[in-house]
Amino acid sequence: MLAARTAGAVLCAALCVPTTAGAASAAPTAQGPAPNVTVAVPGDVTHPAVDAQQDASTDVAAFDLGDAPVVPADEPAAPDAQVSAEVAAAQDAPVLGAVPARAVDVDGATIVGVTWKGTVSPDRVEVRAQGADDEWSEWTALEPEQDPDGDGGGTDPWFTGGAARVEVRAWGPDGPMAEGLDVAAISTDVTDVDKQLGAQAPGVQLVGSRGSSAGRSAALAGPLRTGTAPAPPTVISRAQWGADPALMTWTPQYAQTTVAAVLHHTAGSNSYTPAQSPGIVRGIYAYHAQSRGWGDIGYNVLVDQYGQIFEGRFGGLTMATVAAHAGGFNSGTFGVSMMGDYSSVAPSAALRESVARIIAWRLGGSYLFDPWEVSTYVTPGHSTSRFSPGTGVRIYRILAHRDVAYTSCPGNAGYSILPWLRNRVGELTGAAKTQIWSNWQALGRTWGDVGQLESDVGTGSAAYFTNGFSATYEPGVGVHSISPRIRPGWLAGSGFTGMGFPRSFEFDVGDRRGRAQEFSADASVVWSPQTGSQAIGGDLRRGWWREGGATGWLGYPTTSQRFVGDGRGVFIEFESTGSLLSTPTTGTAAISGALRSEWWRTGGATGTLGYPNRTQSPVGDGRGLFVEFEKGGSVLWTPTTGARTLTGGVRAAWWRSGGATGLLGYPTRSEGPVGDGVGTFAEFEGGGTILATASTGAHVIHGPVRHYWYGRGGVNGLGYPTTDQKRTADGSGWEIDLAAGVTTVSAPSGATYTVWGAIRDRWRAAGGTRGPGYPVSEPVNYAGRAGGYSSFSSGAQVAWTPTTGALLVPAAVARGWSDRGGYAGRLGVPVAEAVTTGGTTTQRFEGGTLTVRDGVVTG
């Protein structure tokens, strides 16, 4: 039962604890966000044989009590009715027989409660239910509770067993009260999973000594366990009992540690079956989360009379999850509620044993082995609390709700089991002292209090402490601590799942700046004040050590290793502005600085280059660095050229030209698109360019030839190169073929001209620069007719018309032809190749024949 405000209630005095009874000071717990709950110690406490609910449904309805029909009072009003109500609240007995009731049809609701808005709340609420058999239950008192902000409140939820109608009567500050009150009616069905759970209810048989019914157990000190943490009892998870995520609006909050367990009862009928219990929990959850507006169920766990344990508030049972079960005492306490009304009915043996086991697991895992120990709890106060804010309250490790609040909870019969419960929990936890606990004790508890209780992990166990330490134990390995410096990196590496157990103690990495710790999954965590705590493992870890580790050129990692977005590889970054990347196909490679920035510019691992397949290395000339990639690309860097990218055919053409130590040198511009959208190009420090298209391939052009080509319009003029630029036939000049069908030829002097088509072919057939020589001008077109000619450095010419084709005109003949007016003179154009016989050369033209003998031209 949750906290209630009953003015003037006669309750049990707060504990009546003597100041000498095991005094132990406990610091007040602080409320805050989840401490890395996504990587919490596993501690599997859920029911292993039952799946999550799939068809559980919960219907919530609200009825205005002021609009409900009035039912006459059972008896005439007594003059002292109000006083009787206040006194009877502590006795949990109905006394409002003189108050008219209101009737509400609830259509089979299994859970009902009364809520209100505003600052006026009832002092007393009683309810009874009519079942399908038309029989009425006895009147039951529901304890009212005003919300801490004073604006509204509600009673405890009450299990009806499935009522057709309920009657409600209430007494307020001014007498009978109905206006402003609502009846919340919640309906749940019994599902197949509920039946499956109910069929496996433990019905626990008690084993072993129970100790005295009062006083303190003497058997609290047990042998040191060489195994793992206290075994958790079976718990039915939220998914298994059917918690509707849509109803939960509460964001989990956590205390630093657990200091005590608080015993409650839910009130309501005890007449329920094991299969009905999950539905009751669903109803309480809906009432707390929605009708009361708390956003979740109020208890940490609930236990039914058959011994079934249900996970309560969301946030994790191994964590010090803050619930809403004891106002002013919620933070740092573990709220356990017995399902049913234990005002006069004693809890069953199965219920008591399951309550003892879940509390023993929680307190034992928190190293609170003496349930009779007393600590001081500084309460922040609450509207339902018996203590004002800031009061230091002395509490047992196990206490009842009524010890700290104005309530009868957990009922007189429920309250009477506390001495037995403390003794039984002491028996269970006395034998649960572990190797981690032993080390924690030996170190003077410098790790702090237990923040996340010790739980089994694989073959070992682990716990988290409030000073930021985790501690682990494995048989044959022993206990290791993980410090607040190392722990964030271990968690970033997915803790036990990703990193495993410690395999070393924390150590200095050798530079007196940082620390590291090794873990079983081939992993390390490395820390420095500047870079923080980072996880690195597997191939990346080995690659990092190959490069010198923290004292090498990469330095300390600045991130933990992560997956690349494509899911293929992993990577990690370093303070040297370097990265290590690894895939099964490319291996592990390092890249840093400007080379890494250029690689990122191209899209990184998912871009045009892909993953590096080797670590960046010096170029053979000692000037620069380079790194190569899986998709056939390279990034090269020098201090003067910067970092530049070459790929595919452009890179291959660069290698053909001698690479960084060849004709072109280092790229000064990364490969990029040409303006026409057809090709790509890159430029180089040696004055060269490589251009590539799908149809022409990738080719080098440089020097005067490149300058000439640019001057003639580049790709928009003479077109893309179709060959690499190469030496001329005589070895002293350069030539290159271009897509426009021309060849550009550059003489040693730098004079550069083109020859084209059939003229070019005839020139090459005649020996090119070793025959006619270098072109000395651009081709000349005939005026007024089709054709033209080119002149060469030897004095020879090649002339062409569509009818004659390309004909070589030897130098001496060309002089005579020119002297006679050339193609425009009487001779016209040549019509046949020159013929040399016995020292005499002749060549026929349209207008005659020229003969050369001993240097003399005639004709």
GROMACS .gro file of C-alpha atoms in nm, residues 530-745:
model
  216
  530GLN     CA    1   4.385   1.493  -2.221
  531THR     CA    2   4.214   1.214  -2.415
  532GLY     CA    3   3.999   1.044  -2.153
  533SER     CA    4   3.915   0.675  -2.136
  534GLN     CA    5   3.899   0.488  -2.469
  535ALA     CA    6   3.847   0.126  -2.567
  536ILE     CA    7   4.050  -0.048  -2.835
  537GLY     CA    8   4.059  -0.415  -2.923
  538GLY     CA    9   4.136  -0.687  -3.172
  539ASP     CA   10   4.313  -0.595  -3.494
  540LEU     CA   11   4.298  -0.224  -3.415
  541ARG     CA   12   4.471  -0.283  -3.083
  542ARG     CA   13   4.744  -0.489  -3.247
  543GLY     CA   14   4.785  -0.231  -3.523
  544TRP     CA   15   4.817   0.044  -3.266
  545TRP     CA   16   5.085  -0.148  -3.077
  546ARG     CA   17   5.271  -0.207  -3.408
  547GLU     CA   18   5.286   0.168  -3.455
  548GLY     CA   19   5.433   0.215  -3.108
  549GLY     CA   20   5.120   0.236  -2.892
  550ALA     CA   21   5.069   0.545  -2.679
  551THR     CA   22   5.432   0.648  -2.719
  552GLY     CA   23   5.431   0.598  -3.098
  553TRP     CA   24   5.338   0.843  -3.371
  554LEU     CA   25   4.963   0.787  -3.325
  555GLY     CA   26   4.967   0.863  -2.953
  556TYR     CA   27   4.662   0.806  -2.732
  557PRO     CA   28   4.321   0.725  -2.876
  558THR     CA   29   4.072   1.011  -2.854
  559THR     CA   30   3.769   0.791  -2.922
  560SER     CA   31   3.679   0.433  -2.846
  561GLN     CA   32   3.671   0.205  -3.147
  562ARG     CA   33   3.344   0.212  -3.337
  563PHE     CA   34   3.182   0.056  -3.639
  564VAL     CA   35   3.207   0.240  -3.968
  565GLY     CA   36   2.868   0.334  -4.110
  566ASP     CA   37   2.879   0.062  -4.375
  567GLY     CA   38   2.904  -0.208  -4.109
  568ARG     CA   39   3.212  -0.360  -4.275
  569GLY     CA   40   3.488  -0.217  -4.066
  570VAL     CA   41   3.586  -0.065  -3.733
  571PHE     CA   42   3.789   0.246  -3.665
  572ILE     CA   43   3.940   0.454  -3.387
  573GLU     CA   44   4.093   0.801  -3.381
  574PHE     CA   45   4.406   0.932  -3.211
  575GLU     CA   46   4.549   1.253  -3.072
  576SER     CA   47   4.793   1.273  -3.364
  577THR     CA   48   4.487   1.341  -3.583
  578GLY     CA   49   4.532   0.983  -3.701
  579SER     CA   50   4.289   0.697  -3.747
  580LEU     CA   51   4.322   0.321  -3.753
  581LEU     CA   52   4.077   0.127  -3.969
  582SER     CA   53   4.031  -0.245  -4.007
  583THR     CA   54   3.825  -0.483  -4.218
  584PRO     CA   55   3.866  -0.857  -4.278
  585THR     CA   56   3.965  -0.795  -4.641
  586THR     CA   57   4.190  -0.489  -4.613
  587GLY     CA   58   4.353  -0.560  -4.280
  588THR     CA   59   4.446  -0.283  -4.039
  589ALA     CA   60   4.594   0.044  -4.159
  590ALA     CA   61   4.673   0.386  -4.013
  591ILE     CA   62   4.617   0.722  -4.177
  592SER     CA   63   4.664   1.065  -4.026
  593GLY     CA   64   4.688   1.438  -4.070
  594ALA     CA   65   4.640   1.589  -4.413
  595LEU     CA   66   4.616   1.247  -4.578
  596ARG     CA   67   4.326   1.156  -4.351
  597SER     CA   68   4.157   1.490  -4.416
  598GLU     CA   69   4.184   1.436  -4.792
  599TRP     CA   70   4.046   1.083  -4.754
  600TRP     CA   71   3.751   1.218  -4.555
  601ARG     CA   72   3.694   1.473  -4.831
  602THR     CA   73   3.647   1.190  -5.078
  603GLY     CA   74   3.387   1.024  -4.856
  604GLY     CA   75   3.605   0.820  -4.623
  605ALA     CA   76   3.552   0.446  -4.606
  606THR     CA   77   3.222   0.469  -4.791
  607GLY     CA   78   3.353   0.709  -5.057
  608THR     CA   79   3.545   0.675  -5.380
  609LEU     CA   80   3.858   0.534  -5.214
  610GLY     CA   81   3.716   0.287  -4.962
  611TYR     CA   82   3.934   0.156  -4.681
  612PRO     CA   83   4.313   0.198  -4.675
  613ASN     CA   84   4.484  -0.133  -4.741
  614ARG     CA   85   4.818  -0.026  -4.602
  615THR     CA   86   4.939   0.220  -4.341
  616GLN     CA   87   5.063   0.552  -4.472
  617SER     CA   88   5.433   0.533  -4.554
  618PRO     CA   89   5.718   0.757  -4.678
  619VAL     CA   90   5.768   0.784  -5.053
  620GLY     CA   91   6.108   0.659  -5.170
  621ASP     CA   92   6.238   1.012  -5.234
  622GLY     CA   93   6.196   1.103  -4.867
  623ARG     CA   94   5.992   1.409  -4.959
  624GLY     CA   95   5.638   1.287  -4.910
  625LEU     CA   96   5.395   1.033  -4.768
  626PHE     CA   97   5.140   0.814  -4.939
  627VAL     CA   98   4.864   0.569  -4.857
  628GLU     CA   99   4.682   0.330  -5.088
  629PHE     CA  100   4.319   0.219  -5.082
  630GLU     CA  101   4.113  -0.085  -5.169
  631LYS     CA  102   3.931   0.076  -5.463
  632GLY     CA  103   4.252   0.149  -5.653
  633GLY     CA  104   4.323   0.498  -5.527
  634SER     CA  105   4.615   0.673  -5.358
  635VAL     CA  106   4.653   0.985  -5.148
  636LEU     CA  107   4.995   1.156  -5.166
  637TRP     CA  108   5.130   1.441  -4.958
  638THR     CA  109   5.427   1.673  -4.942
  639PRO     CA  110   5.463   1.995  -4.743
  640THR     CA  111   5.457   2.196  -5.066
  641THR     CA  112   5.185   2.016  -5.263
  642GLY     CA  113   4.951   1.914  -4.980
  643ALA     CA  114   4.748   1.594  -4.982
  644ARG     CA  115   4.604   1.493  -5.318
  645THR     CA  116   4.401   1.200  -5.447
  646LEU     CA  117   4.458   0.991  -5.759
  647THR     CA  118   4.235   0.703  -5.865
  648GLY     CA  119   4.184   0.448  -6.137
  649GLY     CA  120   4.327   0.527  -6.479
  650VAL     CA  121   4.472   0.863  -6.374
  651ARG     CA  122   4.669   0.690  -6.098
  652ALA     CA  123   4.782   0.417  -6.340
  653ALA     CA  124   4.901   0.675  -6.595
  654TRP     CA  125   5.090   0.858  -6.320
  655TRP     CA  126   5.264   0.535  -6.220
  656ARG     CA  127   5.353   0.475  -6.590
  657SER     CA  128   5.518   0.813  -6.598
  658GLY     CA  129   5.738   0.722  -6.300
  659GLY     CA  130   5.515   0.823  -6.008
  660ALA     CA  131   5.637   1.078  -5.756
  661THR     CA  132   5.997   1.042  -5.867
  662GLY     CA  133   5.915   1.050  -6.239
  663LEU     CA  134   5.838   1.313  -6.500
  664LEU     CA  135   5.529   1.454  -6.327
  665GLY     CA  136   5.627   1.447  -5.960
  666TYR     CA  137   5.360   1.484  -5.690
  667PRO     CA  138   5.005   1.589  -5.774
  668THR     CA  139   4.921   1.950  -5.694
  669ARG     CA  140   4.551   1.902  -5.756
  670SER     CA  141   4.342   1.599  -5.670
  671GLU     CA  142   4.170   1.418  -5.949
  672GLY     CA  143   3.844   1.589  -6.030
  673PRO     CA  144   3.589   1.636  -6.307
  674VAL     CA  145   3.665   1.828  -6.627
  675GLY     CA  146   3.422   2.112  -6.695
  676ASP     CA  147   3.259   1.932  -6.987
  677GLY     CA  148   3.138   1.659  -6.752
  678VAL     CA  149   3.298   1.389  -6.965
  679GLY     CA  150   3.640   1.328  -6.816
  680THR     CA  151   3.854   1.372  -6.507
  681PHE     CA  152   4.195   1.525  -6.463
  682ALA     CA  153   4.474   1.586  -6.213
  683GLU     CA  154   4.766   1.827  -6.224
  684PHE     CA  155   5.122   1.781  -6.108
  685GLU     CA  156   5.416   1.980  -5.980
  686GLY     CA  157   5.625   1.890  -6.289
  687GLY     CA  158   5.394   2.097  -6.510
  688GLY     CA  159   5.191   1.805  -6.631
  689THR     CA  160   4.828   1.701  -6.645
  690ILE     CA  161   4.665   1.361  -6.670
  691LEU     CA  162   4.327   1.348  -6.839
  692ALA     CA  163   4.096   1.050  -6.859
  693THR     CA  164   3.769   0.952  -7.021
  694ALA     CA  165   3.599   0.616  -7.059
  695SER     CA  166   3.664   0.614  -7.434
  696THR     CA  167   4.018   0.760  -7.452
  697GLY     CA  168   4.167   0.621  -7.134
  698ALA     CA  169   4.400   0.820  -6.910
  699HIS     CA  170   4.699   0.999  -7.060
  700VAL     CA  171   4.978   1.237  -6.963
  701ILE     CA  172   5.035   1.576  -7.124
  702HIS     CA  173   5.302   1.817  -7.005
  703GLY     CA  174   5.545   2.095  -7.082
  704PRO     CA  175   5.517   2.303  -7.406
  705VAL     CA  176   5.278   2.047  -7.554
  706ARG     CA  177   5.039   2.100  -7.260
  707HIS     CA  178   5.081   2.477  -7.285
  708TYR     CA  179   5.007   2.465  -7.658
  709TRP     CA  180   4.706   2.236  -7.601
  710TYR     CA  181   4.559   2.469  -7.341
  711GLY     CA  182   4.613   2.761  -7.580
  712ARG     CA  183   4.414   2.581  -7.849
  713GLY     CA  184   4.110   2.528  -7.621
  714GLY     CA  185   4.211   2.214  -7.430
  715VAL     CA  186   3.941   1.946  -7.431
  716ASN     CA  187   3.700   2.186  -7.600
  717GLY     CA  188   3.952   2.255  -7.877
  718LEU     CA  189   4.181   1.970  -7.969
  719GLY     CA  190   4.006   1.724  -7.740
  720TYR     CA  191   4.136   1.469  -7.490
  721PRO     CA  192   4.471   1.297  -7.539
  722THR     CA  193   4.433   0.952  -7.689
  723THR     CA  194   4.791   0.851  -7.613
  724ASP     CA  195   5.043   0.938  -7.346
  725GLN     CA  196   5.279   1.217  -7.443
  726LYS     CA  197   5.597   1.051  -7.567
  727ARG     CA  198   5.932   1.126  -7.717
  728THR     CA  199   5.949   1.197  -8.089
  729ALA     CA  200   6.121   0.953  -8.321
  730ASP     CA  201   6.454   1.133  -8.293
  731GLY     CA  202   6.431   1.127  -7.913
  732SER     CA  203   6.470   1.503  -7.864
  733GLY     CA  204   6.113   1.634  -7.881
  734TRP     CA  205   5.763   1.540  -7.764
  735GLU     CA  206   5.445   1.441  -7.937
  736ILE     CA  207   5.093   1.339  -7.841
  737ASP     CA  208   4.781   1.229  -8.027
  738LEU     CA  209   4.458   1.410  -7.951
  739ALA     CA  210   4.092   1.321  -7.996
  740ALA     CA  211   4.046   1.584  -8.269
  741GLY     CA  212   4.258   1.363  -8.498
  742VAL     CA  213   4.571   1.574  -8.468
  743THR     CA  214   4.914   1.516  -8.326
  744THR     CA  215   5.089   1.791  -8.140
  745VAL     CA  216   5.462   1.793  -8.184
   0.00000   0.00000   0.00000
